[in-house]
XYZ file of C-alpha atoms in Angstrom:
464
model
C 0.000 0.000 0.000
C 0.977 3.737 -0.284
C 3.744 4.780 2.659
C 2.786 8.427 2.285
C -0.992 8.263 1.457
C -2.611 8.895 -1.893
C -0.030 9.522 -4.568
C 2.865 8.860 -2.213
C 5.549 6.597 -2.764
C 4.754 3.041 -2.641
C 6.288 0.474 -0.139
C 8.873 -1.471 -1.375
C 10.178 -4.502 0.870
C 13.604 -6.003 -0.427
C 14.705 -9.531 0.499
C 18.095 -11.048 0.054
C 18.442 -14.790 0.107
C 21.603 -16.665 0.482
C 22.529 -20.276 1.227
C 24.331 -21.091 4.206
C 28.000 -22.040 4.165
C 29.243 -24.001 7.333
C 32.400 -22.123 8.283
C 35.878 -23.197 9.974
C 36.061 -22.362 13.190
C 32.127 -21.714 13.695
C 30.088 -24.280 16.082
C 28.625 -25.625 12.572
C 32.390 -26.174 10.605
C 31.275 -30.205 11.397
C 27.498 -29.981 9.551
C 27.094 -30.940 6.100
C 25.959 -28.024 3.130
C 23.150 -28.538 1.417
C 24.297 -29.624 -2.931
C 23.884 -27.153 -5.536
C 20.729 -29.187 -6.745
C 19.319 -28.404 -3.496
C 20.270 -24.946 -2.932
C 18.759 -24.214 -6.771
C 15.579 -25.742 -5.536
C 15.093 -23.936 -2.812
C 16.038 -20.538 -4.369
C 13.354 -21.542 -7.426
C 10.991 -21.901 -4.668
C 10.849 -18.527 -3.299
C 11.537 -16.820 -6.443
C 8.016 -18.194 -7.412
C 6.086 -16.976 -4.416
C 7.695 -13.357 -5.297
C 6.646 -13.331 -8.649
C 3.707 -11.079 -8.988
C 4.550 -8.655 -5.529
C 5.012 -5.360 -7.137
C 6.271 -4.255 -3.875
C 8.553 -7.229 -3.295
C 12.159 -7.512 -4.547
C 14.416 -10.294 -4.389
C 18.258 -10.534 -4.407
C 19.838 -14.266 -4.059
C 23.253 -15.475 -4.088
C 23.718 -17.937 -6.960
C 23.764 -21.870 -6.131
C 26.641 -22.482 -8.078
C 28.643 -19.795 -6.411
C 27.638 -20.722 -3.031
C 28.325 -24.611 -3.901
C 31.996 -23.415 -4.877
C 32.329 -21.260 -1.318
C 31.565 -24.222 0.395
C 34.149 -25.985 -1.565
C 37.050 -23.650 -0.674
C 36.099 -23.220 2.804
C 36.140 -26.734 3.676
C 38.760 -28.110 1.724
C 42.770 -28.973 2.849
C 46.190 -27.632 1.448
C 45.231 -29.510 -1.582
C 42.795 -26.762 -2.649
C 46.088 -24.467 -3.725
C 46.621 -26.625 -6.498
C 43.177 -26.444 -7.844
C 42.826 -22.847 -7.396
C 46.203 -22.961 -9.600
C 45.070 -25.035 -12.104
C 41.367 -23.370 -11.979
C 43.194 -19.998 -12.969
C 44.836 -21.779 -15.756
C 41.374 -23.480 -17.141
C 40.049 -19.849 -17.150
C 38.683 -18.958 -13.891
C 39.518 -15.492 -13.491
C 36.955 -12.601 -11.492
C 34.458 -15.475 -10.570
C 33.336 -13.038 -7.827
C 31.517 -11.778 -10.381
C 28.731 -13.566 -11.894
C 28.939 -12.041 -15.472
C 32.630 -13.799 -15.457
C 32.007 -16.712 -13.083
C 31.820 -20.169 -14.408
C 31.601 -23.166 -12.272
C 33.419 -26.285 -14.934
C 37.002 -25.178 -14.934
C 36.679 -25.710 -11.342
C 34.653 -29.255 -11.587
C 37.451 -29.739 -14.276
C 40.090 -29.118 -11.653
C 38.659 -30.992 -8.414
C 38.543 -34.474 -10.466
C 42.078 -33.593 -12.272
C 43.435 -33.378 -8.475
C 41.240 -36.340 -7.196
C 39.455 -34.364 -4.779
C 35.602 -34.626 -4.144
C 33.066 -31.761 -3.991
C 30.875 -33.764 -2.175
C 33.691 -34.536 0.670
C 34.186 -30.867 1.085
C 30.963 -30.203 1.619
C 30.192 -33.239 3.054
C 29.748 -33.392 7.033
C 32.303 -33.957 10.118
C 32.380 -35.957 12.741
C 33.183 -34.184 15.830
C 36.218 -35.083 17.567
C 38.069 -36.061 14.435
C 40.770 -34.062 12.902
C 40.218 -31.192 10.500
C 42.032 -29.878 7.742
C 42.114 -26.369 9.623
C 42.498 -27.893 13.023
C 46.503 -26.844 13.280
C 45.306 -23.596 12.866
C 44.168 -21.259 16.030
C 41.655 -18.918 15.572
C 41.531 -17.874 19.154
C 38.583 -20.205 20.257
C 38.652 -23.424 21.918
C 37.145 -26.497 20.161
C 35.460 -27.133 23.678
C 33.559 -24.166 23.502
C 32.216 -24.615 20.172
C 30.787 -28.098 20.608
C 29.349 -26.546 23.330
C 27.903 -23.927 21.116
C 26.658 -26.134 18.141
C 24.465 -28.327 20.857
C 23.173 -24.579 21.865
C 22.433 -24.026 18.639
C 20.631 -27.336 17.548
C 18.310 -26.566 20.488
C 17.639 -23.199 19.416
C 19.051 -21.632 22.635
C 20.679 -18.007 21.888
C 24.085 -17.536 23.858
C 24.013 -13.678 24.954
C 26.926 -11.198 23.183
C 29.504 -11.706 25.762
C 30.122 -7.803 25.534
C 27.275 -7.328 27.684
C 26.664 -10.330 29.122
C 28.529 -13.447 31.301
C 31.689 -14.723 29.741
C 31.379 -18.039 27.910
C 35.103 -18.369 28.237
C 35.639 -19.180 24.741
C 39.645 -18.732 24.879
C 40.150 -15.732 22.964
C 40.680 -13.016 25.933
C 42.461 -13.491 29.255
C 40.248 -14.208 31.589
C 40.599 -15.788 35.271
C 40.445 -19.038 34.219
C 43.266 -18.986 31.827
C 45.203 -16.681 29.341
C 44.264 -16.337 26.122
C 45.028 -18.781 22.921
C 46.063 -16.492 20.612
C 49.744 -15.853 20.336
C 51.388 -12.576 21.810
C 48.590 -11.530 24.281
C 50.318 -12.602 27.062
C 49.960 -9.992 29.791
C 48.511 -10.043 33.455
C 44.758 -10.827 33.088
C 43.455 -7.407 34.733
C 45.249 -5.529 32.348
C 44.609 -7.195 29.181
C 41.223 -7.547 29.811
C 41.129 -3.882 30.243
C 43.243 -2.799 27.581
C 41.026 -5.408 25.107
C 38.174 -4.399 26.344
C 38.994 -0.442 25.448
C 40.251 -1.082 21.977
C 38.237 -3.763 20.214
C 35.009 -3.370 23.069
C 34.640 0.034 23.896
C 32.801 0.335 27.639
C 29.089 0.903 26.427
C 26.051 0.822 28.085
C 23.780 -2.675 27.876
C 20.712 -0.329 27.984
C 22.041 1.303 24.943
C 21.887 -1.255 22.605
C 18.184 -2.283 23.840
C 14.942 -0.657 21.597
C 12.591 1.105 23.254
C 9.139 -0.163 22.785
C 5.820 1.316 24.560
C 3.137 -1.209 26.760
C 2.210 -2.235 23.519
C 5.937 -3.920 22.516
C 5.616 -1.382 19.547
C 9.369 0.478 19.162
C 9.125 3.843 20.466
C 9.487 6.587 17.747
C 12.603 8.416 16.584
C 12.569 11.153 18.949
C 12.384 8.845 22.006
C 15.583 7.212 20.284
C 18.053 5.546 22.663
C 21.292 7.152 23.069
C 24.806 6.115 22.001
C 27.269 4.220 23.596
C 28.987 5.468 26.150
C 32.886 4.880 25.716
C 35.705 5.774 27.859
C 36.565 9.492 27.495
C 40.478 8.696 26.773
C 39.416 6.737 23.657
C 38.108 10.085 22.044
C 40.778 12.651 22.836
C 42.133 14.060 20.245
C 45.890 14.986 21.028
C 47.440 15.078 17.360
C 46.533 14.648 13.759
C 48.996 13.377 11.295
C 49.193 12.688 7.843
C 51.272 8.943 6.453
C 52.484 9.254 3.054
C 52.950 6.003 1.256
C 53.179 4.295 -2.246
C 50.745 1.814 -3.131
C 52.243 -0.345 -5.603
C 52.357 -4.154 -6.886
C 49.894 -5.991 -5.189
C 48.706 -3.144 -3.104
C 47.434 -1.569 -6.395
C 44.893 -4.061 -6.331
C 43.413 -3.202 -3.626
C 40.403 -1.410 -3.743
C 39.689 1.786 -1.286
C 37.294 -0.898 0.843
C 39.968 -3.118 1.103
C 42.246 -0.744 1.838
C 40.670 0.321 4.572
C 40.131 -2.916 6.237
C 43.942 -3.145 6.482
C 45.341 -0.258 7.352
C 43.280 -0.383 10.230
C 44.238 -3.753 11.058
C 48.200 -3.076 10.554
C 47.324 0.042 12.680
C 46.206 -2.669 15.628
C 48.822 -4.176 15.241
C 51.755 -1.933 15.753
C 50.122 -0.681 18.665
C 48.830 2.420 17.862
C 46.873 4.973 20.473
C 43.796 5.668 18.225
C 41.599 8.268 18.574
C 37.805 6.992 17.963
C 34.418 8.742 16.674
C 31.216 9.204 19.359
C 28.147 7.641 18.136
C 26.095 4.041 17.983
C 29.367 2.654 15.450
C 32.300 4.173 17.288
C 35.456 4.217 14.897
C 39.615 4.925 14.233
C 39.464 8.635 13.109
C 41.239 7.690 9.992
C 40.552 9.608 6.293
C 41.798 9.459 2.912
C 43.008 11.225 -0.305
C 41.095 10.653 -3.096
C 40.502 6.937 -4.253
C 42.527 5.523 -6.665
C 41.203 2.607 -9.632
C 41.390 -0.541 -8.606
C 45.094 -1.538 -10.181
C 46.532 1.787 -11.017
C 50.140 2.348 -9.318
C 50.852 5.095 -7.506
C 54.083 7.027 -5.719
C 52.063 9.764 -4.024
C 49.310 8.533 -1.767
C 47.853 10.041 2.102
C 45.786 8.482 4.833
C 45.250 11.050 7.949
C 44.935 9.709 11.019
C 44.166 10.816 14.681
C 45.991 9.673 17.664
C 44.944 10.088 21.501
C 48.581 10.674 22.575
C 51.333 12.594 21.109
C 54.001 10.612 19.453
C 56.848 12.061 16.726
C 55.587 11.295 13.549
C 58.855 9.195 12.688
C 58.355 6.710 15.558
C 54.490 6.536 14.276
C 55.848 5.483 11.124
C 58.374 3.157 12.524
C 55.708 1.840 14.268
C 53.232 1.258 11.602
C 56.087 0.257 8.654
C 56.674 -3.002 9.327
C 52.855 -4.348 9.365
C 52.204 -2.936 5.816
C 51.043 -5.169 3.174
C 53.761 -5.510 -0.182
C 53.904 -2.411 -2.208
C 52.371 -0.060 0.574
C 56.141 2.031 1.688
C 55.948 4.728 3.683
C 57.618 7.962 2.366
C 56.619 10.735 5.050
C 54.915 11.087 8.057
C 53.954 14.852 9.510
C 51.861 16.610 11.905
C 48.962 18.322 10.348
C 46.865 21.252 11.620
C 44.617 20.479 14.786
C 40.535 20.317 13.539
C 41.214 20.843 10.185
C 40.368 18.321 7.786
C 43.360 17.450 5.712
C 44.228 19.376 2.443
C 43.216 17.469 -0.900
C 45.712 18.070 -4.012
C 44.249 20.644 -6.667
C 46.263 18.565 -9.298
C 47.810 15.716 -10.155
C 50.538 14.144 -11.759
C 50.505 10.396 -13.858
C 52.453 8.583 -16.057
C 50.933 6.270 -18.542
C 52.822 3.390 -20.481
C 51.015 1.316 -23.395
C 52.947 -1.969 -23.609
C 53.454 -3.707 -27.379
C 55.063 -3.422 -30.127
C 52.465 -1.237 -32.034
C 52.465 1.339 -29.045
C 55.872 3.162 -29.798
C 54.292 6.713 -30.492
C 50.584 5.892 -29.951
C 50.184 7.472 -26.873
C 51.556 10.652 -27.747
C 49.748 10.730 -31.028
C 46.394 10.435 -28.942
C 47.519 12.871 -25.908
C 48.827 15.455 -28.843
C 45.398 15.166 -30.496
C 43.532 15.585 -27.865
C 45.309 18.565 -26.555
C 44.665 20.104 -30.025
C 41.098 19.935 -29.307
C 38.867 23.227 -27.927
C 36.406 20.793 -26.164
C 36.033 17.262 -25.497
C 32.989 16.032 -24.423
C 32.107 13.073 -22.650
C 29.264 11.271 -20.795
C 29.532 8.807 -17.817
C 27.116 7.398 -15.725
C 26.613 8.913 -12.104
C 23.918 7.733 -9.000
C 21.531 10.499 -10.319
C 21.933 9.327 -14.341
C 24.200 9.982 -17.240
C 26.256 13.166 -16.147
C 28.094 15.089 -19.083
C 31.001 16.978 -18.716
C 34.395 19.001 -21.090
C 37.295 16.832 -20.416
C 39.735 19.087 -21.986
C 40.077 21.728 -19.096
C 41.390 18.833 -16.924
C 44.557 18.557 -18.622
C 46.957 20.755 -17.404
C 50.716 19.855 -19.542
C 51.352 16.750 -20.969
C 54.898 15.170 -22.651
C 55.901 12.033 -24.519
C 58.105 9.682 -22.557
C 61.885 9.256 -23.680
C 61.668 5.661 -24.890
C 58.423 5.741 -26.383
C 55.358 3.663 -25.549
C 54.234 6.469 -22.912
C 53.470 10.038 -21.510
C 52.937 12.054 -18.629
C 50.660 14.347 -17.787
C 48.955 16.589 -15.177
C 45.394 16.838 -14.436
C 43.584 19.638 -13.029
C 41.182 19.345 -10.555
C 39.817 22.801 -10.062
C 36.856 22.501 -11.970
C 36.030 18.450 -10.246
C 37.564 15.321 -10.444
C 37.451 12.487 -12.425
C 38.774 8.830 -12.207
C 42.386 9.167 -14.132
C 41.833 6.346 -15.282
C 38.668 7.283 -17.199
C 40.032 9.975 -18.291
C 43.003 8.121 -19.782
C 40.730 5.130 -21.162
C 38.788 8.553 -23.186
C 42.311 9.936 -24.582
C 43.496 6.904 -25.744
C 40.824 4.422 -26.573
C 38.082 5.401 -29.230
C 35.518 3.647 -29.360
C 35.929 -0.184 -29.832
C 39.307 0.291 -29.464
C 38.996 0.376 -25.431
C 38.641 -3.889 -25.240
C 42.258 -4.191 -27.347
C 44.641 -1.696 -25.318
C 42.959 -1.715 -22.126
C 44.626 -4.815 -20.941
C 47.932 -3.383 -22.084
C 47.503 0.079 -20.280
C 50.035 0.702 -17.112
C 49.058 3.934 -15.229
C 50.764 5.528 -12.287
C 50.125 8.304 -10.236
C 53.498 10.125 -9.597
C 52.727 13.555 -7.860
C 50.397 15.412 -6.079
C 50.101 19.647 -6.334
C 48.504 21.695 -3.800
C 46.676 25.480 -3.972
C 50.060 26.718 -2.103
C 52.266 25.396 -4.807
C 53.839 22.540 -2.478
C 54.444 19.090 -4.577
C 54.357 15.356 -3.075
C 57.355 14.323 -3.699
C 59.735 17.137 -3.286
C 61.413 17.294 -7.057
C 64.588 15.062 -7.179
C 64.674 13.653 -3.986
C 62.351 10.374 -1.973
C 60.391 12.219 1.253
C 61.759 9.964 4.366
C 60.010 9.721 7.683
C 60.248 13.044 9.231
């Protein structure tokens, strides 16, 4: 019916639906997965009783894809080899289903003598498992304990707020902890844990409101937010990390990214600074995002810290839990409650690899350059969004040895993904399919209003 009345918007209810996948190291890692026949059944089954809801939407995860995620997740050492020889038969971006195809890997299981059904198949408690030399921090005690709860439908409390179940992965009284390095005197590594990954909130908090009807309350009777400790949000210096992100790193995309730095920054033992609210977090910001496998020399993350340390020990600190490819270059104070200073321009260097590529970048760069206007379309949230692409380029120069240029872009006027832009210089149309795959792009400088340039010209920034 109409949320808003007569000629209001109309109520739309959107369901997602996907399998279940017994995990390693859950209380089910021993229960068997449903096949793929089954799962497709099942999924057919409540697609039908949506067909015909205007108001109903519904997103599933494929069968075949969650048949092969059971597969991987269960499976021994042995798997490497038929991810290897997967890869080989073909099976490349299978996390997404335009490119994923289930037979290379069927083709690849039976090549290696290793059944899909045995992966998937179920465990019998007590015996060994191919991930049992491996310690997640929990005891296999407590999950057995856990998977009984679970089979009679009793619901074991979040032991943030509740009793302590004593699963092994803090130090508690009764023992210290199982994972590695956490060694400490119980009082204090309880507190310290409970600080950085559970800060102190309020049970209360966390509870809805609901009237003497059990109806929630409305939005301005909302609950507040978690309480935390008051150290855990001072802010006593912000800084900003320079750092390359090259090789592997460049794959990462800004998500990812962010997932771990803020693990490495856990790990070296950082005093963050968090947010307030209901989803307290590491005060931690970043430059602009950069395409998912384009190089660069010249990235930023800011970051706030709740004590004052020199921004070369924070880097010393931090260095040596970087992934491959991510090398610091500079660390520096940056003004207090400001946010941090985005580049107004920035410099790249793009290489086309093959023998047919000599002077084809510079013929396209050249041309374009020539141009008064360029225009070009892309699709944005709100629709197709149009916009000149020739004011964004700034200089631009053929590279000594051919095959390549560099070249500045201007951001004064918005920004655009480099990489679009480059993909619009030098790949008409049909043409983008053929040199795509043999494009190399690297960011190699950023410019600010003030004139300063990351890096200084001629010399590597170290930790200062």
């Amino acid at each position: 019916r109409d949320a808003a009345g007569p000629g209001g918007p109309r109520l739309q209810v959107t369901a997602s639906l996907s399998p279940f996948v017994p995990k390693p190291f859950t209380p089910f890692q021993w229960e068997a997965q449903i096949g793929q026949d089954e799962i497709d059944r099942r999924v057919r089954l409540v697609r039908e009783r949506f067909k015909g809801q205007k108001c109903l939407k519904l997103r599933w995860h494929e069968p075949a894809m969650s048949h092969l995620e059971g597969i991987l997740s269960r499976a021994d050492r042995r798997m490497a080899d038929v991810v290897e020889l997967a890869w080989r038969r073909g099976a490349l971006f299978d996390s997404w289903m335009e490119s994923f195809d289930l037979a290379p890997w069927l083709e690849a299981l039976e090549e290696c003598g290793i059944s899909a059904e045995a992966c998937i198949g179920a465990r019998e408690p007590g015996a060994p498992l191919p991930w049992g030399h491996l310690e997640a921090g929990v005891s296999e005690a407590f999950l057995l304990t856990e998977r009984e709860r679970a089979l009679a439908g009793r619901i074991t409390p979040d032991c943030r707020y509740g009793a302590c179940r004593h699963c092994g992965a803090c130090d508690t009284a009764a023992g210290p902890s199982r994972l590695a390095g956490t060694a400490d005197t119980a009082d204090a590594a309880t507190t310290r844990r409970n600080r950085l990954v559970f800060p102190q909130r309020d049970q209360q908090a966390h509870q809805p409101r609901r009237d003497a009807e059990g109806r929630l309350v409305c939005k301005s009777q909302r609950q507040e937010p978690p309480r935390i400790a008051a150290e855990l949000v001072h802010k006593a210096a912000q800084y900003r990390f320079w750092h390359t992100k090259t090789g592997g790193s460049a794959c990462l995309s800004q998500l990812e990214l962010q997932a771990t730095l803020e693990r490495a920054l856990r790990r070296a033992g950082l005093p963050l600074a968090f947010s307030r609210g209901f989803h307290p977090l590491p005060l931690l910001s970043f430059g602009r995002a950069l395409p998912v496998g384009v190089e660069s020399d010249a990235e930023w993350f800011a970051l706030t810290l709740r004590r004052i340390l020199p921004p070369a020990g924070a880097a010393t600190l931090l260095a040596p839990h970087l992934p491959p490819g991510m090398r610091l270059r500079l660390a520096e104070f940056t003004p207090p409650g400001r946010r941090t200073e985005q580049a107004v321009a920035e410099t790249f260097a793009c290489h086309l690899a093959g023998p047919d590529a000599d002077d084809l970048p510079a013929r396209r760069f050249a041309a374009f350059a020539a141009l008064a206007e360029a225009p070009f379309t892309r699709e944005g949230k709100n629709g197709p969004r149009a916009m000149d692409l020739r004011p964004l380029l700034l200089r631009w120069a053929a590279a000594p040895h051919g095959g390549g240029v560099t070249f500045t872009l201007d951001w004064h006027m918005g920004y655009l993904s480099p990489l679009l832009f480059t993909l619009a210089v030098l790949c008409p149309k049909g043409e983008e399919d053929r040199l795509r795959p043999r494009l190399r792009l690297r960011k190699t400088g950023q410019i600010f209003e003030d004139g300063r340039v990351f890096p200084p010209s001629g010399n590597d920034a170290g930790n200062g």
